[in-house]
Short mmCIF file of C-alpha atoms and ligand atoms in Angstrom, two decimals:
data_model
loop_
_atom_site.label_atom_id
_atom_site.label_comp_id
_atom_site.label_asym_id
_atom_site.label_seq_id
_atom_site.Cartn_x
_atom_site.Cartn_y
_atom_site.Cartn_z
CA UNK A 181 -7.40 24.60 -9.55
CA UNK A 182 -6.66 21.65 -7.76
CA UNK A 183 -10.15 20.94 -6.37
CA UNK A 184 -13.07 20.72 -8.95
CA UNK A 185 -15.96 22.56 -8.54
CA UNK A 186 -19.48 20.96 -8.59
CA UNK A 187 -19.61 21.73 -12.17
CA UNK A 188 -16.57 19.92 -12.88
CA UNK A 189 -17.48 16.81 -11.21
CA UNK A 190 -20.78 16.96 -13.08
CA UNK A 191 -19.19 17.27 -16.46
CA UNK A 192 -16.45 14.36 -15.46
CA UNK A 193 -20.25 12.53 -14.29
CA UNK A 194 -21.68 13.12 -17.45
CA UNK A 195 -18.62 12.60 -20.06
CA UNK A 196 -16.52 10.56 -18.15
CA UNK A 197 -13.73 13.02 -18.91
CA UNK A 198 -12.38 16.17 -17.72
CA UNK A 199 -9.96 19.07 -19.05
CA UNK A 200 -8.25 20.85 -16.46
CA UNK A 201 -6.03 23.32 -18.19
CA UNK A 202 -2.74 24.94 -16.38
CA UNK A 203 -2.83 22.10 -13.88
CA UNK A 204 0.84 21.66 -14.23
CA UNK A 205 3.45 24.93 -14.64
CA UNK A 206 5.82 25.14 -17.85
CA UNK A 207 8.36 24.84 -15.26
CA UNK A 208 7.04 21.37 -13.98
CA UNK A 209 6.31 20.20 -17.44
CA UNK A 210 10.12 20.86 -18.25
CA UNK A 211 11.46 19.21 -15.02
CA UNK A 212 9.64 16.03 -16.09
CA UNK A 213 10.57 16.13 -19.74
CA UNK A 214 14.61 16.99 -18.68
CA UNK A 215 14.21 13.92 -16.20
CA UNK A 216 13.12 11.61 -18.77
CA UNK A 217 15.82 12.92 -21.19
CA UNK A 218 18.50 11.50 -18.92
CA UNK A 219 16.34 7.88 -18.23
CA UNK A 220 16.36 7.73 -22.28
CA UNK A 221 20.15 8.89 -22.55
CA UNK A 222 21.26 5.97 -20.11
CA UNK A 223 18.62 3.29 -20.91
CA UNK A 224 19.49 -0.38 -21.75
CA UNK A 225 17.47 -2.26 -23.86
CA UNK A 226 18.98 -5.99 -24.61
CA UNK A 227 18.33 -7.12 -28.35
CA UNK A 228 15.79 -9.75 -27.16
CA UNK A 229 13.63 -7.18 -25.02
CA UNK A 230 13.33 -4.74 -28.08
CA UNK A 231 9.61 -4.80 -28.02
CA UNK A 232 7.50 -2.63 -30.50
CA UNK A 233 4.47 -1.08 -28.65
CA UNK A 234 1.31 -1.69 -30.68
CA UNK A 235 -2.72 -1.14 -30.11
CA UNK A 236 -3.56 -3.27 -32.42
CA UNK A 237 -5.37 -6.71 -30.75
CA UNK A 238 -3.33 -9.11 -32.37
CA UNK A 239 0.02 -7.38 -32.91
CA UNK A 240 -0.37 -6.52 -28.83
CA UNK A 241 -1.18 -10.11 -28.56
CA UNK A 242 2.24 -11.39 -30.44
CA UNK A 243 4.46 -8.10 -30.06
CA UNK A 244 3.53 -7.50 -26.11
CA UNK A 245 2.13 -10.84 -24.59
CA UNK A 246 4.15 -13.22 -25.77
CA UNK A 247 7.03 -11.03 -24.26
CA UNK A 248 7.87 -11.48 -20.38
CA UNK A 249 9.28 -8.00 -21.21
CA UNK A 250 5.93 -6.45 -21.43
CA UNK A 251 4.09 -8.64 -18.54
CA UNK A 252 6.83 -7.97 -16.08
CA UNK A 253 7.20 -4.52 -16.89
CA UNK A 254 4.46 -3.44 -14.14
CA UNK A 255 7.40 -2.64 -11.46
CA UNK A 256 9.50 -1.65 -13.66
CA UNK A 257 10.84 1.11 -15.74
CA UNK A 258 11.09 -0.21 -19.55
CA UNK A 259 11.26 0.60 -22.74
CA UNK A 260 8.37 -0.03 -25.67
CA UNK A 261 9.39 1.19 -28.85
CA UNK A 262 7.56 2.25 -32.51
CA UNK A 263 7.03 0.43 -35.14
CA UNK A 264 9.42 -0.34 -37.96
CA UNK A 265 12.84 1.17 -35.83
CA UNK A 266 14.78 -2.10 -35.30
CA UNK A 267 16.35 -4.48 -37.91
CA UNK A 268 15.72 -7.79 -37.82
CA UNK A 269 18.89 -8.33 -35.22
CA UNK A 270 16.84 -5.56 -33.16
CA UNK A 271 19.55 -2.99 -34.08
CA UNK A 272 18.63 0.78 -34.23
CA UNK A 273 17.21 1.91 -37.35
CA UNK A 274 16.42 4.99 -36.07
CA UNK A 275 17.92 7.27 -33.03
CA UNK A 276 17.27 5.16 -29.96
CA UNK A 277 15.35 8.45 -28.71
CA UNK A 278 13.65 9.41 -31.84
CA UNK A 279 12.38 5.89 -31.22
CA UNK A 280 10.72 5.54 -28.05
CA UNK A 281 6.72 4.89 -27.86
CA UNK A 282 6.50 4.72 -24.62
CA UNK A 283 8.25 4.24 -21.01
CA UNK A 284 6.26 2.30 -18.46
CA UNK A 285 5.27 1.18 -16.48
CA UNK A 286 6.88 2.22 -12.63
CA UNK A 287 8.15 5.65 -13.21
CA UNK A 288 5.81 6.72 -10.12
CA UNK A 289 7.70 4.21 -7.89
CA UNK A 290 11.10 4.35 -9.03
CA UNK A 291 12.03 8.10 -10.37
CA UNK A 292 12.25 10.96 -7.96
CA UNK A 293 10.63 13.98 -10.46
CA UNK A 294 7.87 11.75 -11.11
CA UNK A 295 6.91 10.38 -7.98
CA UNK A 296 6.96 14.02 -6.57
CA UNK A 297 4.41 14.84 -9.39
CA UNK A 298 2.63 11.86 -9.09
CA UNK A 299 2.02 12.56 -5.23
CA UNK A 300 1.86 16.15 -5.15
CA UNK A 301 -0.81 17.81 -3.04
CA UNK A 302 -2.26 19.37 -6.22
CA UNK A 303 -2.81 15.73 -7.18
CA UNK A 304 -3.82 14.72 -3.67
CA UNK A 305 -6.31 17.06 -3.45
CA UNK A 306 -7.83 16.57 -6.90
CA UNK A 307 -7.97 12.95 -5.98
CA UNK A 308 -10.18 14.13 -2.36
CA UNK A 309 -12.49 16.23 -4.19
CA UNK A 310 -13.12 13.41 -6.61
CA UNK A 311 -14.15 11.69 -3.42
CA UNK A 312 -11.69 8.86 -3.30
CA UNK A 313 -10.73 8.04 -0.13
CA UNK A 314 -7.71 6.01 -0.48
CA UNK A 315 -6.78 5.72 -4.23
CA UNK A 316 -3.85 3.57 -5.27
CA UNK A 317 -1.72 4.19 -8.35
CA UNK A 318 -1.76 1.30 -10.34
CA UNK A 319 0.46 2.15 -12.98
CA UNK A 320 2.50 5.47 -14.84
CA UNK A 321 3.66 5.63 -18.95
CA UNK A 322 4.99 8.50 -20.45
CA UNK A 323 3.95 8.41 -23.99
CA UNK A 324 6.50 10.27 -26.55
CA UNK A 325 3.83 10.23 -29.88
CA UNK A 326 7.12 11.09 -31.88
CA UNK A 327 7.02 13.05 -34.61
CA UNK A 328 5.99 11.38 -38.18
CA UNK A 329 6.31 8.61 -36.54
CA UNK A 330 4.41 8.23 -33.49
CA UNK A 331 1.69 5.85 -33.26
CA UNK A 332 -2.40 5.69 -33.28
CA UNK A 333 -3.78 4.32 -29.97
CA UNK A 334 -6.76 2.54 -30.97
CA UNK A 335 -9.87 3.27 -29.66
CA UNK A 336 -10.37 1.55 -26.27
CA UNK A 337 -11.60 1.75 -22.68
CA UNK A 338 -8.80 1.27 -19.55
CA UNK A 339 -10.95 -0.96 -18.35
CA UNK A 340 -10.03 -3.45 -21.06
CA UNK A 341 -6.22 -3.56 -19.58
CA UNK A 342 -6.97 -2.55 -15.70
CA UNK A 343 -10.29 -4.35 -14.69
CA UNK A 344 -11.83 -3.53 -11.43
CA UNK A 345 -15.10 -5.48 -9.49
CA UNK A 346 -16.58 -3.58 -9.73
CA UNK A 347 -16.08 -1.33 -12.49
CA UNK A 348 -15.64 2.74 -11.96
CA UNK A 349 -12.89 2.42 -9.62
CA UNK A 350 -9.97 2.88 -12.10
CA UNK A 351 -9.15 6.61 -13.10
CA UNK A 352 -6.66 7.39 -15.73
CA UNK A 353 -4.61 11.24 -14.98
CA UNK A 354 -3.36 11.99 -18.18
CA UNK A 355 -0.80 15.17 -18.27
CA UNK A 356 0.36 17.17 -21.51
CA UNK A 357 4.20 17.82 -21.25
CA UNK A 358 3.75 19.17 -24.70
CA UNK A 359 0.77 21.05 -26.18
CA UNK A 360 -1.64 18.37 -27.98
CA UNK A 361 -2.70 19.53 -31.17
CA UNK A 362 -5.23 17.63 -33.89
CA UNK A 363 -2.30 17.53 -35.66
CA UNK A 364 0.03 15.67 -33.18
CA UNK A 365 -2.13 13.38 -32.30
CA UNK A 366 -4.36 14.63 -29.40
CA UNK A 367 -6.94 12.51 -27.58
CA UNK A 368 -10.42 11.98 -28.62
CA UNK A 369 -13.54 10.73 -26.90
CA UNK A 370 -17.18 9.29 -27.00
CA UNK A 371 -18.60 11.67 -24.22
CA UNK A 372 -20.74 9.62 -22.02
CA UNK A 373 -19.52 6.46 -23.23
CA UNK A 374 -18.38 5.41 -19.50
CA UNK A 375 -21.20 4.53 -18.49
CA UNK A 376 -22.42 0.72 -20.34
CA UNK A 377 -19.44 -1.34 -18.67
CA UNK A 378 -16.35 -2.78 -20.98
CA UNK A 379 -16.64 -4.30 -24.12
CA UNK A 380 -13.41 -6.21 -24.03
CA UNK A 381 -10.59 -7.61 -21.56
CA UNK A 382 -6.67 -8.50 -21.46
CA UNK A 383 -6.52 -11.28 -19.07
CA UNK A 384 -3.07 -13.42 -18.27
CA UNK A 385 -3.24 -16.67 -19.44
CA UNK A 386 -1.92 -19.66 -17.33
CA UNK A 387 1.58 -18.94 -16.90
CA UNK A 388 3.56 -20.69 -18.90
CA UNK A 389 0.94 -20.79 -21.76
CA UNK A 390 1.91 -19.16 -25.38
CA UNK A 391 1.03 -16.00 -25.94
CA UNK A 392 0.65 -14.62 -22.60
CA UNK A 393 -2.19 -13.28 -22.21
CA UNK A 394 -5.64 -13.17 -24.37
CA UNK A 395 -9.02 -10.74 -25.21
CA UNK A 396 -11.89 -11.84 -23.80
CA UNK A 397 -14.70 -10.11 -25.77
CA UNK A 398 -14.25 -7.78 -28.80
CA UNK A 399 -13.98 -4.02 -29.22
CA UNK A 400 -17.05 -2.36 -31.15
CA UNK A 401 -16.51 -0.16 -34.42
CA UNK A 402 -17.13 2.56 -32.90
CA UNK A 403 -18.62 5.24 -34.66
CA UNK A 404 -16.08 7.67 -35.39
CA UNK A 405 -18.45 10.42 -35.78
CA UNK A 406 -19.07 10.24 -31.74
CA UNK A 407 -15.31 11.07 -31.39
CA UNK A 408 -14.75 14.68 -29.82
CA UNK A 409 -11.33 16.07 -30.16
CA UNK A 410 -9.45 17.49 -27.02
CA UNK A 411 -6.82 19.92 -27.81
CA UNK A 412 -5.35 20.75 -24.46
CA UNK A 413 -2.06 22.74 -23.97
CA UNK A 414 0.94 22.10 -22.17
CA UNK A 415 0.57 21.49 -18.44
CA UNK A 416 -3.42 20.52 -18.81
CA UNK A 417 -4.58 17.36 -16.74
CA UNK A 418 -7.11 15.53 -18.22
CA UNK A 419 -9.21 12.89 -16.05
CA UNK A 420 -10.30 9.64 -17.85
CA UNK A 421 -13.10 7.66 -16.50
CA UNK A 422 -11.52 3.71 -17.09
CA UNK A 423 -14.37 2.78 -18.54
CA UNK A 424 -14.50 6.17 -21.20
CA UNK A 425 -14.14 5.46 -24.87
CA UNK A 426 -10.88 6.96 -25.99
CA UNK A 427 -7.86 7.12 -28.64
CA UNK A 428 -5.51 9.27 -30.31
CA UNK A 429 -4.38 9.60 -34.19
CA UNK A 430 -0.97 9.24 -35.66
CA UNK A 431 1.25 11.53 -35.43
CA UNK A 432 1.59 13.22 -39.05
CA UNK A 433 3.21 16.15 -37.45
CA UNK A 434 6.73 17.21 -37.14
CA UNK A 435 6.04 18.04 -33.80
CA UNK A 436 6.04 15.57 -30.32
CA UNK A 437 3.00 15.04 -28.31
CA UNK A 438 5.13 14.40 -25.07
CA UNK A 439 2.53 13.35 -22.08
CA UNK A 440 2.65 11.56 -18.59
CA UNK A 441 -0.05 9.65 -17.53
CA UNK A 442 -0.64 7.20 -14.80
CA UNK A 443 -3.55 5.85 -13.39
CA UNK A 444 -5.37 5.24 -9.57
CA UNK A 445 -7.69 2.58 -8.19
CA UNK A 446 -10.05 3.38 -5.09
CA UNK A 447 -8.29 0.34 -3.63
CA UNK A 448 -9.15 0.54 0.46
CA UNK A 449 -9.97 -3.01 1.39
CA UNK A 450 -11.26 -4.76 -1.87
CA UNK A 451 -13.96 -6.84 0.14
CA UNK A 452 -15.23 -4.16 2.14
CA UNK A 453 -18.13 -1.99 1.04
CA UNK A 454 -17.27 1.71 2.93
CA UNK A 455 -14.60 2.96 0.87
CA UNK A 456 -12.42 4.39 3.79
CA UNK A 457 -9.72 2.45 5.97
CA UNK A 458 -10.04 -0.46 7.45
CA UNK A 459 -10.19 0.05 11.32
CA UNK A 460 -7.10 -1.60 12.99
CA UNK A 461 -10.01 -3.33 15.69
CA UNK A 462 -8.71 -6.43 17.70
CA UNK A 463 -10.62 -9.85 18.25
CA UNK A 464 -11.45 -8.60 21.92
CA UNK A 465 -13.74 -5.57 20.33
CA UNK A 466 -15.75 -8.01 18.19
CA UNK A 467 -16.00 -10.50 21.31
CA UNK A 468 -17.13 -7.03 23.64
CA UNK A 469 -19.74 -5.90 20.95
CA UNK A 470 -21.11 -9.68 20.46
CA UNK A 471 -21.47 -9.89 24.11
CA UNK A 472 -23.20 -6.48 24.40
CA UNK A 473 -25.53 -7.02 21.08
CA UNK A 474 -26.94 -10.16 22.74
CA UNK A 475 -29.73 -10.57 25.84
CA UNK A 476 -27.83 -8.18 27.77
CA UNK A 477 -27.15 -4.68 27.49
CA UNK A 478 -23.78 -3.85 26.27
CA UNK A 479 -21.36 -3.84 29.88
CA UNK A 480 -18.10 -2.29 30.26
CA UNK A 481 -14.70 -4.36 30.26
CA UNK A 482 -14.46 -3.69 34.10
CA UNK A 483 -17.88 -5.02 34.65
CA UNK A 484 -17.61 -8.04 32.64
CA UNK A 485 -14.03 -8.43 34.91
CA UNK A 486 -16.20 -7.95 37.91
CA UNK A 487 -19.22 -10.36 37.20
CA UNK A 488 -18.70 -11.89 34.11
CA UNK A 489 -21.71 -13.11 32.54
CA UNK A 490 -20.51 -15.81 30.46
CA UNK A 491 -17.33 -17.35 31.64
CA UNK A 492 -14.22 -17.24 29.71
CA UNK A 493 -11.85 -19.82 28.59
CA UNK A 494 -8.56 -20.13 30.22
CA UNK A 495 -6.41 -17.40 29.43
CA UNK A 496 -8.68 -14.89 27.95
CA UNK A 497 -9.76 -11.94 29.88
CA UNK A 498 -11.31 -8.47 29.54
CA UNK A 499 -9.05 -5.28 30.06
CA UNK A 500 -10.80 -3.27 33.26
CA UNK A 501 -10.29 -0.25 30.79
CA UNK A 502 -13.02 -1.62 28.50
CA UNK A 503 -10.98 -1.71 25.95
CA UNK A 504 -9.51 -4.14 23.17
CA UNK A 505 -8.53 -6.86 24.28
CA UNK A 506 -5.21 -9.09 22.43
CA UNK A 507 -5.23 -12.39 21.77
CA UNK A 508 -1.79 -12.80 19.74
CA UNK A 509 -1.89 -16.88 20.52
CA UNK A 510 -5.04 -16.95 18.32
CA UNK A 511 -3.79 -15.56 15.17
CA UNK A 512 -5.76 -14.43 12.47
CA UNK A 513 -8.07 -17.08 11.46
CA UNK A 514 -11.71 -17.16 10.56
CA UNK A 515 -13.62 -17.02 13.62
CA UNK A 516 -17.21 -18.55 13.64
CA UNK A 517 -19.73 -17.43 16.48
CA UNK A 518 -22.18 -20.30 17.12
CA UNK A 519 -25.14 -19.08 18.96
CA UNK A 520 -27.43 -21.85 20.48
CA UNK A 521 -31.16 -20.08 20.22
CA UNK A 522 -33.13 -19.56 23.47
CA UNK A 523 -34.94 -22.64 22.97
CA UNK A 524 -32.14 -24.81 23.24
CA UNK A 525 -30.36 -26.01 26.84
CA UNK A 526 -27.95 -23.33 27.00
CA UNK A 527 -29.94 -20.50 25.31
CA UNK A 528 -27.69 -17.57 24.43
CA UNK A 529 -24.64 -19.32 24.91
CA UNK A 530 -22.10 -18.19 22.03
CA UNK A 531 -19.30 -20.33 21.17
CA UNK A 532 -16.08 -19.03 19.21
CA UNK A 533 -14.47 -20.93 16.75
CA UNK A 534 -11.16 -20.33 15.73
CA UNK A 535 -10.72 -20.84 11.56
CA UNK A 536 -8.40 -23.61 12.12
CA UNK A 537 -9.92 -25.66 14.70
CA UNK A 538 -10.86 -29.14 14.13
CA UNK A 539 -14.67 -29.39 15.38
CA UNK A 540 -17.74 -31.33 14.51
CA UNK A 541 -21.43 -32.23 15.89
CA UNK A 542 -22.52 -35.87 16.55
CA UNK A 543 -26.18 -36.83 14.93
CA UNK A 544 -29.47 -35.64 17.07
CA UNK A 545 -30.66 -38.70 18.51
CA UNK A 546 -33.10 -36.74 20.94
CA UNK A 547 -36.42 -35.60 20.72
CA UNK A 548 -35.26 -31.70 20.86
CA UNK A 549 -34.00 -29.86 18.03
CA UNK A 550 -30.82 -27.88 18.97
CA UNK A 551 -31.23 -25.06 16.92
CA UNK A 552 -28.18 -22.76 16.12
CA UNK A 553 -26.83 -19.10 14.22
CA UNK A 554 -23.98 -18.58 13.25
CA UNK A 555 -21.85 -16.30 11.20
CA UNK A 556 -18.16 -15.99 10.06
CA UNK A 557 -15.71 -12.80 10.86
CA UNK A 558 -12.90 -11.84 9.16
CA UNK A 559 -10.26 -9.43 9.92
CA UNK A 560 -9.82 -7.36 6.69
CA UNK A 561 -7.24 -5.45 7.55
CA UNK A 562 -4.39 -6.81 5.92
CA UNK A 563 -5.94 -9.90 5.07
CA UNK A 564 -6.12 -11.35 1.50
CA UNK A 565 -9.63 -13.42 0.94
CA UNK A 566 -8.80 -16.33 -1.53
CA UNK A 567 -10.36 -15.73 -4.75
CA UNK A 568 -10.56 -19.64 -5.23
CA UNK A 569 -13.18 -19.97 -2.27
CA UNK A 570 -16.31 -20.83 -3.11
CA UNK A 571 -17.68 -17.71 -1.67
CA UNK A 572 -16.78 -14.69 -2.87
CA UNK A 573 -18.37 -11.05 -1.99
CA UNK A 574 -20.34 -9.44 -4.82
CA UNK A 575 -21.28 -6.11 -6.24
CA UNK A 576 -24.44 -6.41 -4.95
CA UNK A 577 -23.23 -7.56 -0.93
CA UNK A 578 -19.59 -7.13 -0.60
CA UNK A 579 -18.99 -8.28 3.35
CA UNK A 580 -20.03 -5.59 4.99
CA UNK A 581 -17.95 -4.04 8.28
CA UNK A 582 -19.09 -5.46 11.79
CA UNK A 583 -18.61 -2.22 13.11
CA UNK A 584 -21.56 0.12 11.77
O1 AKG B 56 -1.54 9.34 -25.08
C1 AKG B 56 -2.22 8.75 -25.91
O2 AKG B 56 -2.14 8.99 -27.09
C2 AKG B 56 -3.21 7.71 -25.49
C3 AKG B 56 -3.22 7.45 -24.04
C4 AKG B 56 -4.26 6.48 -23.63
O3 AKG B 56 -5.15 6.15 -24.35
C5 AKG B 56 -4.23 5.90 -22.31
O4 AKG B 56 -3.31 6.17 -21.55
O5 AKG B 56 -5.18 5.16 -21.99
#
């Protein structure tokens, strides 16, 4: 059940959503709605934090925003309530747990029963045979839709709220605890809407700045007639594509539409292009393959120890084994490789230049040209590239790996 079959992954291609009924037992289903019993029994909510969950652009805007409730809720587990429960003091109007719209938006971090679901190997290995090689979870909610009462989620893409460059790396895992019925309020989608990138966008505003955050962009009326209802049963898992058109009715019913969702990123290393882990390399295997990719043919650590064929500076050496080689007093810096061409003095010669060095060339007052490449490294692993340089990677040429 766990790992979808080539049809599967051609219907989630094609719709940009999937149905995988029984993916979760009655039992597990129970265990997680029994859990969250207890989190609602004891929860806390001061007056000033009651915050009524809303959909709607400008009500989210006002009601969710302008609330450091809501934007520092992402490592937490809080509280969003319906609408029209609280007086104007923000006392109950109605039960505290007849009230609940949602819980999000950490319950995968911080609650035993739902960070066993969240990484259990039938969600593991539905993750693998997506082909995601090392997803993140961004975020979990578990969504009441109480009865009579619970809310319409207005049509919208996940993208809008969890933007990715590039787009298609955000997946949404969306679990019935309760079946989900066209009258309770079920999801609905525009099959094959995934695939024309996002209409609209939730970004933070400066901080400090009233409300706190903004749309950028507008949603569409989208044609409700493209809607398809999905009726799924207790325990069914159904995949959303983040960029999939989707939304759910009001609740009419007498009955809850109890589900737990959360959602994963393909996040390896954001700037590089492979998708799998970055390697753990040192400096001294870039400086090996540079040496071997040049003039020469590539030479073993012991031979460069034996007859070195460029010499080193103080203090550097090569291990005899031919392997990595640690520089811990260099840090991790930018290093730029400065390769004289052969028709300069010292052809071939290659220079390293640590990020942080102060350096600089004096004007050519000769008659020769001193003609030069050179090229930046970074080590990614564990490395944050500052979004405020002027050069950032693209969709089109994120950096690529050294190694290939
Ligand atoms: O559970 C629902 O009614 C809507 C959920 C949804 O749209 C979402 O999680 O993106």
């Amino acid at each position: 059940m766990a790992c979808l079959s080539p049809t599967q992954l051609q219907k989630f291609q094609e719709d940009g959503f999937l149905v995988l009924e029984g993916f979760l037992s009655a039992e597990e289903c129970v265990a997680m709605q029994q859990r969250i019993g207890k989190i609602v029994a004891e929860m806390d909510v001061p007056p000033h934090c009651r915050t009524e969950f809303s959909t709607h652009e400008e009500e989210q805007l006002r009601a969710q925003g302008s609330t450091d409730y809501f934007l520092t809720s992402g490592d937490k587990i809080r509280f969003f309530f319906e609408k029209g429960v609280f007086d104007e003091k923000g006392n109950f109007l109605v039960p505290p747990e007849k009230s609940i719209n949602k819980i999000g938006h950490a319950l995968h971090a911080h609650d035993p029963v739902f960070r066993s679901i969240t990484h259990s190997p039938k969600v593991q290995a539905l993750a693998r045979s997506l082909g995601l090689q090392m997803p993140v979870v961004v975020q979990s909610m578990y969504i009441f839709k109480q009865p009579h009462i619970g809310g319409e989620v207005f049509p919208h893409q996940d993208a809008t709220f969890l933007y990715t460059e590039p787009l298609g790396r955000v997946l949404g895992v969306w679990i019935a605890l309760e079946d989900a019925t066209l009258e309770n309020g079920c999801l609905w989608f525009i099959p094959g809407s995934h695939t024309s990138g996002v209409s609209r966008r939730m970004v933070r505003a400066p901080a400090g700045s009233a409300p706190g955050t903004s749309f950028l962009g507008s949603e569409p009326a989208w044609d409700n007639s493209l809607f398809v209802p999905t009726p799924v049963r207790r325990g069914a898992l159904v995949l959303i594509h983040g960029e999939v058109v989707h939304k759910s009715k009001q609740n009419l019913s007498g009955r809850s539409r109890q589900a737990y969702t959360f959602h994963l990123m393909e996040a390896p290393c954001p700037f590089l292009p492979w998708g799998g882990g970055c390697g753990a390399g040192g400096f001294l295997t870039c400086l090996v393959s540079a040496r071997g990719a040049g003039p020469h043919p590539r030479r073993s650590g012991a031979q460069e120890q034996a007859e070195p064929l460029w010499p080193l500076a103080p203090g550097l050496h090569f291990p005899p084994d031919g392997g990595a080689m640690s520089l811990p007093a260099l840090g991790r810096g930018m290093w730029g490789w400065w390769l004289p061409d052969l028709l300069a003095s010292l052809p071939g010669a290659l220079v390293l230049i640590h990020g942080e060095v102060v350096h600089k060339s004096k004007q050519n007052l000769s008659g020769r040209s001193r003609q030069a490449y050179t090229f930046h490294l970074m080590e990614a692993s564990g490395t944050t590239w500052s979004l405020e340089n002027w050069l950032q990677p693209t969709a089109e040429l994120p950096f690529p790996p050294l190694y290939t």
